[in-house]
Tab-separated table of C-alpha atoms in Angstrom:
chain	number	residue	atom	x	y	z
E	856	UNK	CA	-9.895	11.211	-19.131
E	857	UNK	CA	-9.885	14.722	-19.176
E	858	UNK	CA	-7.145	17.401	-18.079
E	859	UNK	CA	-9.201	18.213	-15.055
E	860	UNK	CA	-7.525	18.006	-11.574
E	861	UNK	CA	-7.690	14.978	-10.070
E	862	UNK	CA	-11.131	16.229	-7.860
E	863	UNK	CA	-12.696	16.941	-11.394
E	864	UNK	CA	-11.762	13.945	-13.025
E	865	UNK	CA	-13.384	11.907	-10.151
E	866	UNK	CA	-16.530	14.292	-10.283
E	867	UNK	CA	-16.869	13.643	-14.062
E	868	UNK	CA	-15.831	9.254	-13.511
E	869	UNK	CA	-18.732	9.307	-11.055
E	870	UNK	CA	-21.277	10.468	-12.526
E	871	UNK	CA	-20.694	8.876	-15.809
E	872	UNK	CA	-20.553	5.789	-13.879
E	873	UNK	CA	-23.780	6.935	-11.549
E	874	UNK	CA	-25.395	7.944	-14.555
E	875	UNK	CA	-25.770	4.353	-16.435
E	876	UNK	CA	-26.945	3.253	-13.273
E	877	UNK	CA	-30.366	1.610	-13.506
E	878	UNK	CA	-32.229	2.365	-9.790
E	879	UNK	CA	-31.717	-0.953	-8.159
E	880	UNK	CA	-28.177	-0.886	-8.998
E	881	UNK	CA	-27.705	2.646	-8.090
E	882	UNK	CA	-29.176	1.885	-4.429
E	883	UNK	CA	-26.477	-0.132	-3.469
E	884	UNK	CA	-24.183	2.340	-5.197
E	885	UNK	CA	-25.242	5.677	-4.088
E	886	UNK	CA	-25.741	6.553	-0.474
E	887	UNK	CA	-26.198	10.196	0.685
E	888	UNK	CA	-23.627	12.091	2.469
E	889	UNK	CA	-22.406	11.816	5.309
E	890	UNK	CA	-23.919	7.915	6.163
E	891	UNK	CA	-20.938	8.353	8.947
E	892	UNK	CA	-21.310	4.843	10.511
E	893	UNK	CA	-20.637	3.183	6.998
E	894	UNK	CA	-18.454	5.548	5.446
E	895	UNK	CA	-16.255	4.767	8.144
E	896	UNK	CA	-16.448	0.838	7.073
E	897	UNK	CA	-13.841	-0.398	5.545
E	898	UNK	CA	-12.150	-4.025	4.503
E	899	UNK	CA	-9.510	-5.896	2.970
E	900	UNK	CA	-10.648	-9.642	3.438
E	901	UNK	CA	-12.564	-11.224	1.214
E	902	UNK	CA	-15.886	-10.174	2.430
E	903	UNK	CA	-18.807	-7.584	1.235
E	904	UNK	CA	-16.860	-4.628	1.165
E	905	UNK	CA	-20.272	-2.370	0.566
E	906	UNK	CA	-21.682	-1.275	-2.839
E	907	UNK	CA	-22.040	-2.159	-6.070
E	908	UNK	CA	-19.691	-5.664	-6.956
E	909	UNK	CA	-18.497	-5.731	-10.985
E	910	UNK	CA	-20.081	-8.734	-11.169
E	911	UNK	CA	-23.659	-7.195	-10.704
E	912	UNK	CA	-22.617	-4.484	-13.848
E	913	UNK	CA	-22.685	-4.606	-17.263
E	914	UNK	CA	-19.280	-4.496	-19.343
E	915	UNK	CA	-19.855	-0.943	-20.249
E	916	UNK	CA	-20.523	-0.049	-16.566
E	917	UNK	CA	-17.720	-1.879	-15.552
E	918	UNK	CA	-15.558	0.318	-17.642
E	919	UNK	CA	-17.038	3.196	-16.095
E	920	UNK	CA	-16.393	2.369	-12.624
E	921	UNK	CA	-12.759	1.645	-13.622
E	922	UNK	CA	-12.379	4.908	-15.040
E	923	UNK	CA	-13.539	6.198	-11.564
E	924	UNK	CA	-10.830	4.041	-10.108
E	925	UNK	CA	-8.217	4.914	-11.962
E	926	UNK	CA	-8.786	8.361	-11.264
E	927	UNK	CA	-8.006	7.899	-7.864
E	928	UNK	CA	-4.870	6.092	-8.401
E	929	UNK	CA	-1.410	6.962	-10.036
E	930	UNK	CA	-0.723	5.253	-13.279
E	931	UNK	CA	1.468	2.912	-11.478
E	932	UNK	CA	-1.321	2.190	-8.454
E	933	UNK	CA	-3.766	1.533	-11.057
E	934	UNK	CA	-1.765	-0.634	-12.802
E	935	UNK	CA	-0.845	-2.468	-9.159
E	936	UNK	CA	-4.696	-2.537	-8.738
E	937	UNK	CA	-5.391	-4.398	-11.762
E	938	UNK	CA	-2.606	-6.835	-11.034
E	939	UNK	CA	-3.853	-7.592	-8.153
E	940	UNK	CA	-7.482	-7.931	-8.947
E	941	UNK	CA	-6.451	-9.936	-11.228
E	942	UNK	CA	-4.488	-12.315	-8.715
E	943	UNK	CA	-7.424	-13.969	-7.823
E	944	UNK	CA	-7.553	-16.084	-10.355
E	945	UNK	CA	-3.901	-17.368	-9.346
E	946	UNK	CA	-5.249	-17.522	-6.100
E	947	UNK	CA	-7.957	-19.650	-6.787
E	948	UNK	CA	-5.637	-22.379	-8.777
E	949	UNK	CA	-3.615	-22.282	-6.102
E	950	UNK	CA	-6.364	-23.141	-3.695
E	951	UNK	CA	-7.606	-26.335	-5.968
E	952	UNK	CA	-10.471	-23.772	-7.340
E	953	UNK	CA	-12.643	-24.983	-4.264
E	954	UNK	CA	-12.440	-21.972	-1.652
E	955	UNK	CA	-16.272	-20.626	-1.801
E	956	UNK	CA	-16.336	-18.238	1.292
E	957	UNK	CA	-20.071	-18.986	1.451
E	958	UNK	CA	-20.844	-17.979	-2.163
E	959	UNK	CA	-20.843	-19.645	-5.549
E	960	UNK	CA	-16.932	-18.451	-6.477
E	961	UNK	CA	-14.875	-17.745	-2.904
E	962	UNK	CA	-12.265	-15.883	-5.111
E	963	UNK	CA	-13.383	-13.789	-7.683
E	964	UNK	CA	-11.537	-10.919	-9.470
E	965	UNK	CA	-15.394	-9.145	-10.243
E	966	UNK	CA	-16.246	-9.055	-6.515
E	967	UNK	CA	-15.043	-5.435	-5.934
E	968	UNK	CA	-17.239	-3.094	-4.843
E	969	UNK	CA	-17.578	0.550	-5.507
E	970	UNK	CA	-20.260	2.880	-3.658
E	971	UNK	CA	-20.429	6.535	-3.648
E	972	UNK	CA	-21.351	9.047	-0.889
E	973	UNK	CA	-23.070	12.345	-1.771
E	974	UNK	CA	-23.675	13.908	-4.707
E	975	UNK	CA	-20.247	14.253	-7.074
E	976	UNK	CA	-19.802	17.710	-7.664
E	977	UNK	CA	-17.164	20.379	-7.523
E	978	UNK	CA	-18.290	21.783	-4.165
E	979	UNK	CA	-19.080	18.744	-1.957
E	980	UNK	CA	-18.905	17.436	-0.123
E	981	UNK	CA	-18.829	13.747	-1.068
E	982	UNK	CA	-16.383	10.638	-1.704
E	983	UNK	CA	-16.326	7.487	-2.870
E	984	UNK	CA	-14.541	3.604	-2.003
E	985	UNK	CA	-13.482	0.884	-4.167
E	986	UNK	CA	-12.292	-2.413	-2.258
E	987	UNK	CA	-12.089	-6.416	-2.405
E	988	UNK	CA	-9.846	-8.413	-1.666
E	989	UNK	CA	-6.498	-6.645	-0.783
E	990	UNK	CA	-7.811	-4.145	-2.301
E	991	UNK	CA	-9.110	-0.785	-0.072
E	992	UNK	CA	-9.000	3.022	-1.978
E	993	UNK	CA	-10.905	6.353	-0.445
E	994	UNK	CA	-11.091	9.427	-1.246
E	995	UNK	CA	-13.051	12.689	0.274
E	996	UNK	CA	-13.717	15.683	-1.802
E	997	UNK	CA	-14.781	19.133	-0.358
E	998	UNK	CA	-14.882	22.297	-2.405
E	999	UNK	CA	-13.423	20.569	-5.460
E	1000	UNK	CA	-10.409	19.255	-3.739
E	1001	UNK	CA	-9.182	16.195	-2.664
E	1002	UNK	CA	-9.190	16.846	0.671
E	1003	UNK	CA	-8.256	12.878	1.836
E	1004	UNK	CA	-7.075	9.746	0.316
E	1005	UNK	CA	-6.525	7.510	3.654
E	1006	UNK	CA	-6.976	4.697	4.305
E	1007	UNK	CA	-5.187	3.231	1.330
E	1008	UNK	CA	-4.607	-0.477	1.283
E	1009	UNK	CA	-3.004	-2.824	-1.213
E	1010	UNK	CA	-1.904	-6.401	-0.529
E	1011	UNK	CA	-1.083	-9.401	-2.718
E	1012	UNK	CA	-1.311	-12.811	-2.571
E	1013	UNK	CA	0.609	-14.500	-3.596
E	1014	UNK	CA	3.562	-11.783	-3.321
E	1015	UNK	CA	5.640	-13.052	-5.785
E	1016	UNK	CA	4.365	-15.684	-9.078
E	1017	UNK	CA	6.280	-17.175	-11.750
E	1018	UNK	CA	6.105	-15.707	-15.096
E	1019	UNK	CA	7.219	-17.223	-18.106
E	1020	UNK	CA	10.940	-16.653	-18.701
E	1021	UNK	CA	12.043	-17.009	-15.345
E	1022	UNK	CA	10.414	-13.972	-14.021
E	1023	UNK	CA	8.428	-12.903	-11.100
E	1024	UNK	CA	5.472	-11.125	-10.816
E	1025	UNK	CA	5.665	-9.232	-7.778
E	1026	UNK	CA	3.030	-6.148	-7.755
E	1027	UNK	CA	4.406	-5.288	-3.923
E	1028	UNK	CA	7.893	-5.956	-4.481
E	1029	UNK	CA	9.155	-2.714	-3.890
E	1030	UNK	CA	7.215	-2.094	-0.729
E	1031	UNK	CA	9.463	-5.103	0.856
E	1032	UNK	CA	12.780	-4.706	-1.113
E	1033	UNK	CA	13.051	-1.305	0.034
E	1034	UNK	CA	12.388	-1.680	3.205
E	1035	UNK	CA	14.534	-4.948	3.788
E	1036	UNK	CA	17.095	-2.569	2.270
E	1037	UNK	CA	16.979	0.198	4.761
E	1038	UNK	CA	17.175	-2.018	7.632
E	1039	UNK	CA	20.031	-4.312	6.887
E	1040	UNK	CA	21.959	-1.071	5.687
E	1041	UNK	CA	21.892	-0.011	9.590
E	1042	UNK	CA	24.561	-0.548	11.763
E	1043	UNK	CA	24.211	-3.115	14.873
E	1044	UNK	CA	23.404	-0.398	16.995
E	1045	UNK	CA	20.480	1.378	15.526
E	1046	UNK	CA	19.662	-2.101	13.759
E	1047	UNK	CA	18.959	-3.023	17.753
E	1048	UNK	CA	16.542	0.116	17.965
E	1049	UNK	CA	14.727	-0.255	14.976
E	1050	UNK	CA	13.822	-4.603	15.361
E	1051	UNK	CA	10.904	-3.868	17.739
E	1052	UNK	CA	10.462	-7.488	17.734
E	1053	UNK	CA	12.487	-10.913	16.571
E	1054	UNK	CA	8.938	-12.076	16.013
E	1055	UNK	CA	6.569	-10.300	13.745
E	1056	UNK	CA	2.683	-9.773	13.954
E	1057	UNK	CA	0.545	-11.895	11.084
E	1058	UNK	CA	-1.188	-9.020	10.035
E	1059	UNK	CA	-0.804	-4.745	9.963
E	1060	UNK	CA	-1.233	-4.003	13.738
E	1061	UNK	CA	-4.508	-1.400	12.669
E	1062	UNK	CA	-6.204	-3.734	11.148
E	1063	UNK	CA	-9.206	-2.054	9.710
E	1064	UNK	CA	-10.202	-0.421	12.650
E	1065	UNK	CA	-12.162	3.084	11.198
E	1066	UNK	CA	-10.024	5.599	13.846
E	1067	UNK	CA	-6.168	4.215	14.947
E	1068	UNK	CA	-4.553	5.448	18.205
E	1069	UNK	CA	-2.428	4.846	21.522
E	1070	UNK	CA	-2.150	1.007	22.460
E	1071	UNK	CA	-3.719	-0.947	18.640
E	1072	UNK	CA	-2.687	-4.201	19.292
E	1073	UNK	CA	-3.039	-6.707	16.098
E	1074	UNK	CA	-6.495	-7.648	15.316
E	1075	UNK	CA	-7.580	-11.167	14.600
E	1076	UNK	CA	-8.692	-12.230	11.115
E	1077	UNK	CA	-12.017	-13.222	12.006
E	1078	UNK	CA	-12.770	-9.483	12.967
E	1079	UNK	CA	-11.598	-7.980	10.119
E	1080	UNK	CA	-15.029	-9.028	8.235
E	1081	UNK	CA	-17.960	-7.516	7.832
E	1082	UNK	CA	-20.542	-9.150	10.155
E	1083	UNK	CA	-18.160	-11.539	11.049
E	1084	UNK	CA	-19.649	-15.047	9.727
E	1085	UNK	CA	-23.554	-16.586	9.259
E	1086	UNK	CA	-21.663	-19.880	8.886
E	1087	UNK	CA	-19.728	-21.680	11.423
E	1088	UNK	CA	-17.765	-23.766	8.966
E	1089	UNK	CA	-16.717	-20.272	7.544
E	1090	UNK	CA	-15.778	-19.161	11.006
E	1091	UNK	CA	-13.747	-21.841	11.969
E	1092	UNK	CA	-11.853	-22.017	8.917
E	1093	UNK	CA	-10.793	-18.279	9.347
E	1094	UNK	CA	-9.823	-19.064	13.005
E	1095	UNK	CA	-7.630	-22.099	11.792
E	1096	UNK	CA	-5.871	-19.596	9.334
E	1097	UNK	CA	-5.334	-17.307	12.242
E	1098	UNK	CA	-4.396	-20.155	14.522
E	1099	UNK	CA	-2.122	-21.655	11.833
E	1100	UNK	CA	-0.021	-18.360	11.205
E	1101	UNK	CA	0.649	-17.386	14.697
E	1102	UNK	CA	1.788	-21.072	15.328
E	1103	UNK	CA	4.278	-20.772	12.177
E	1104	UNK	CA	5.973	-17.786	13.144
E	1105	UNK	CA	5.608	-18.316	17.024
E	1106	UNK	CA	3.861	-15.770	18.009
E	1107	UNK	CA	2.910	-15.018	21.721
E	1108	UNK	CA	1.263	-12.067	23.726
E	1109	UNK	CA	4.760	-10.184	24.287
E	1110	UNK	CA	5.543	-9.991	20.766
E	1111	UNK	CA	1.895	-8.318	20.724
E	1112	UNK	CA	3.104	-5.970	22.955
E	1113	UNK	CA	5.846	-5.405	21.418
E	1114	UNK	CA	4.765	-4.420	18.177
E	1115	UNK	CA	1.661	-2.230	19.944
E	1116	UNK	CA	0.921	0.934	18.189
E	1117	UNK	CA	2.432	4.024	20.587
E	1118	UNK	CA	1.639	7.904	20.207
E	1119	UNK	CA	5.103	8.286	20.468
E	1120	UNK	CA	6.524	6.168	17.411
E	1121	UNK	CA	8.776	3.278	17.955
E	1122	UNK	CA	11.703	2.340	16.199
E	1123	UNK	CA	14.558	4.632	14.550
E	1124	UNK	CA	14.141	8.051	13.506
E	1125	UNK	CA	15.540	9.887	10.504
E	1126	UNK	CA	17.343	11.908	12.702
E	1127	UNK	CA	19.926	8.882	13.445
E	1128	UNK	CA	20.273	8.189	9.493
E	1129	UNK	CA	22.730	9.030	7.364
E	1130	UNK	CA	22.034	11.047	4.278
E	1131	UNK	CA	21.839	7.643	1.808
E	1132	UNK	CA	19.389	6.534	4.557
E	1133	UNK	CA	17.136	9.032	4.328
E	1134	UNK	CA	17.233	8.889	1.046
E	1135	UNK	CA	16.240	4.847	1.352
E	1136	UNK	CA	13.555	6.110	3.706
E	1137	UNK	CA	12.122	8.543	1.508
E	1138	UNK	CA	12.097	6.738	-1.245
E	1139	UNK	CA	10.393	4.080	0.681
E	1140	UNK	CA	8.022	6.355	2.154
E	1141	UNK	CA	7.004	7.338	-2.145
E	1142	UNK	CA	5.758	3.391	-2.514
E	1143	UNK	CA	3.273	4.062	-0.401
E	1144	UNK	CA	2.497	7.985	-1.365
E	1145	UNK	CA	3.222	7.196	-5.190
E	1146	UNK	CA	-0.377	5.192	-5.256
E	1147	UNK	CA	-2.425	8.057	-5.357
E	1148	UNK	CA	-2.529	10.020	-8.399
E	1149	UNK	CA	0.836	12.141	-9.227
E	1150	UNK	CA	-0.522	15.532	-7.933
E	1151	UNK	CA	-2.079	14.096	-4.981
E	1152	UNK	CA	1.500	12.136	-4.093
E	1153	UNK	CA	3.458	15.506	-4.303
E	1154	UNK	CA	1.324	17.769	-2.389
E	1155	UNK	CA	1.484	14.397	0.306
E	1156	UNK	CA	5.019	14.161	-0.390
E	1157	UNK	CA	5.737	17.934	0.514
E	1158	UNK	CA	4.481	17.030	4.189
E	1159	UNK	CA	8.087	15.239	4.550
E	1160	UNK	CA	10.328	17.629	2.253
E	1161	UNK	CA	13.753	18.725	3.651
E	1162	UNK	CA	14.005	18.426	7.558
E	1163	UNK	CA	10.604	16.954	7.672
E	1164	UNK	CA	11.344	13.772	7.062
E	1165	UNK	CA	13.323	13.652	10.114
E	1166	UNK	CA	10.508	13.075	12.198
E	1167	UNK	CA	9.938	9.702	10.630
E	1168	UNK	CA	10.618	6.494	12.549
E	1169	UNK	CA	10.794	3.187	10.963
E	1170	UNK	CA	10.498	0.280	12.738
E	1171	UNK	CA	10.945	-3.667	12.164
E	1172	UNK	CA	9.831	-7.007	13.171
E	1173	UNK	CA	10.983	-10.742	12.011
E	1174	UNK	CA	13.885	-11.562	10.049
E	1175	UNK	CA	15.757	-9.634	7.735
E	1176	UNK	CA	16.499	-12.001	5.633
E	1177	UNK	CA	14.559	-12.935	2.448
E	1178	UNK	CA	11.972	-15.819	2.932
E	1179	UNK	CA	11.909	-14.980	6.878
E	1180	UNK	CA	8.841	-13.541	8.286
E	1181	UNK	CA	8.594	-9.725	8.721
E	1182	UNK	CA	6.839	-6.282	9.287
E	1183	UNK	CA	7.517	-2.614	9.653
E	1184	UNK	CA	6.032	0.194	9.994
E	1185	UNK	CA	6.708	4.364	9.281
E	1186	UNK	CA	5.150	6.803	11.195
E	1187	UNK	CA	5.464	10.091	12.029
E	1188	UNK	CA	3.136	13.316	11.984
E	1189	UNK	CA	0.089	12.491	10.308
E	1190	UNK	CA	1.622	9.201	8.910
E	1191	UNK	CA	1.559	5.507	9.794
E	1192	UNK	CA	2.477	2.997	7.075
E	1193	UNK	CA	2.269	-0.606	7.523
E	1194	UNK	CA	3.662	-3.837	5.805
E	1195	UNK	CA	3.299	-7.526	6.677
E	1196	UNK	CA	4.823	-10.616	5.347
E	1197	UNK	CA	4.227	-13.548	7.184
E	1198	UNK	CA	1.391	-15.785	5.926
E	1199	UNK	CA	1.210	-18.169	3.357
E	1200	UNK	CA	5.307	-19.213	3.689
E	1201	UNK	CA	6.171	-15.291	3.451
E	1202	UNK	CA	4.266	-14.997	0.473
E	1203	UNK	CA	1.471	-13.521	1.263
E	1204	UNK	CA	1.418	-8.740	1.647
E	1205	UNK	CA	-0.597	-6.403	3.058
E	1206	UNK	CA	0.313	-2.793	3.115
E	1207	UNK	CA	-1.699	0.526	4.618
E	1208	UNK	CA	-1.359	4.216	4.447
E	1209	UNK	CA	-2.974	5.855	6.759
E	1210	UNK	CA	-3.202	9.357	7.940
E	1211	UNK	CA	-3.938	8.912	12.155
E	1212	UNK	CA	-5.727	12.019	12.301
E	1213	UNK	CA	-7.090	12.714	8.802
E	1214	UNK	CA	-8.090	9.238	7.743
E	1215	UNK	CA	-11.569	9.647	5.554
E	1216	UNK	CA	-10.808	13.432	5.881
E	1217	UNK	CA	-12.374	13.408	9.407
E	1218	UNK	CA	-10.270	16.632	10.318
E	1219	UNK	CA	-10.973	18.755	7.296
E	1220	UNK	CA	-14.714	17.756	7.411
E	1221	UNK	CA	-14.747	18.855	11.186
E	1222	UNK	CA	-13.488	22.298	10.539
E	1223	UNK	CA	-15.874	22.300	7.320
E	1224	UNK	CA	-18.503	21.752	10.101
E	1225	UNK	CA	-17.542	23.819	12.283
E	1226	UNK	CA	-17.408	26.620	10.075
E	1227	UNK	CA	-20.215	26.569	8.169
E	1228	UNK	CA	-23.086	24.599	10.107
E	1229	UNK	CA	-22.855	26.075	13.662
């Protein structure tokens, strides 16, 4: 990588990858700007994410693709994403190497898609996304600056896997542990306010909606899929997974209402926290913001520096002991971070960082359009 800033590194990496592709590959990989409908589609299920998958690239092209992915992540973020991708092999084994999802191999660490929108340049606008099962990374670049890096989704299945010597592989362990430490630090009064439901949803509430807002309730798994399903057996299989997960936690319509998204955040505001608890909240927030390159993470963290953190609310659903199904979210100005661990006997994590006003750079792009393209 060069010493350029994040946007410059993305430009260099995107150009190198695109230049390596033949015409057929490029047709899938590069779409003209703005492609509004497709650019706002995103997924975290093992469905077609749109773009050119790693499996259709030569090894050298895969390397260039991963160089672009690395340009949009911190070092720790890139290691985490690489680990999540590798877990597809572990998950395949846990499922007996027989899940197919309507394709030759259902769990495939090469079924991750990369697509560029527009022409990568130091001016822009242009954007790119990378995604597959449990990974969805997005960046929008305008005037040589990364303007948006959300939605940013990371998941892990299994969330914890055995390693030699009795150690555990937990790529999102900090996301779980810091959240639990915070809720368990609350006194009885604050805990009652923070725990908005005794029963958690079986997924993040906002799902893969392109825009989020008042009244959003947890989406069903069959809806978080490109084009639903062409084969009835796959639709039936996903519906069975949904019903089994809901039955496992005892989910009822009331619980969905309890955790529904509201403009006025639910839970406890940081104003009620002790200084130590605010430090815990900030550390938890940085696990989400720290996914992106350090320069971008520092810019995002500045939005919550000092007393700006006091507007962030913390809400929890489910049990607070390890092994109990649970969900939490952080919500505040320009912030929604969600985490869920309920499926596969509480060993299947979903987590997402979003900006309700600026996902996909919509706020910045709208101002740019108004100023320069009346």
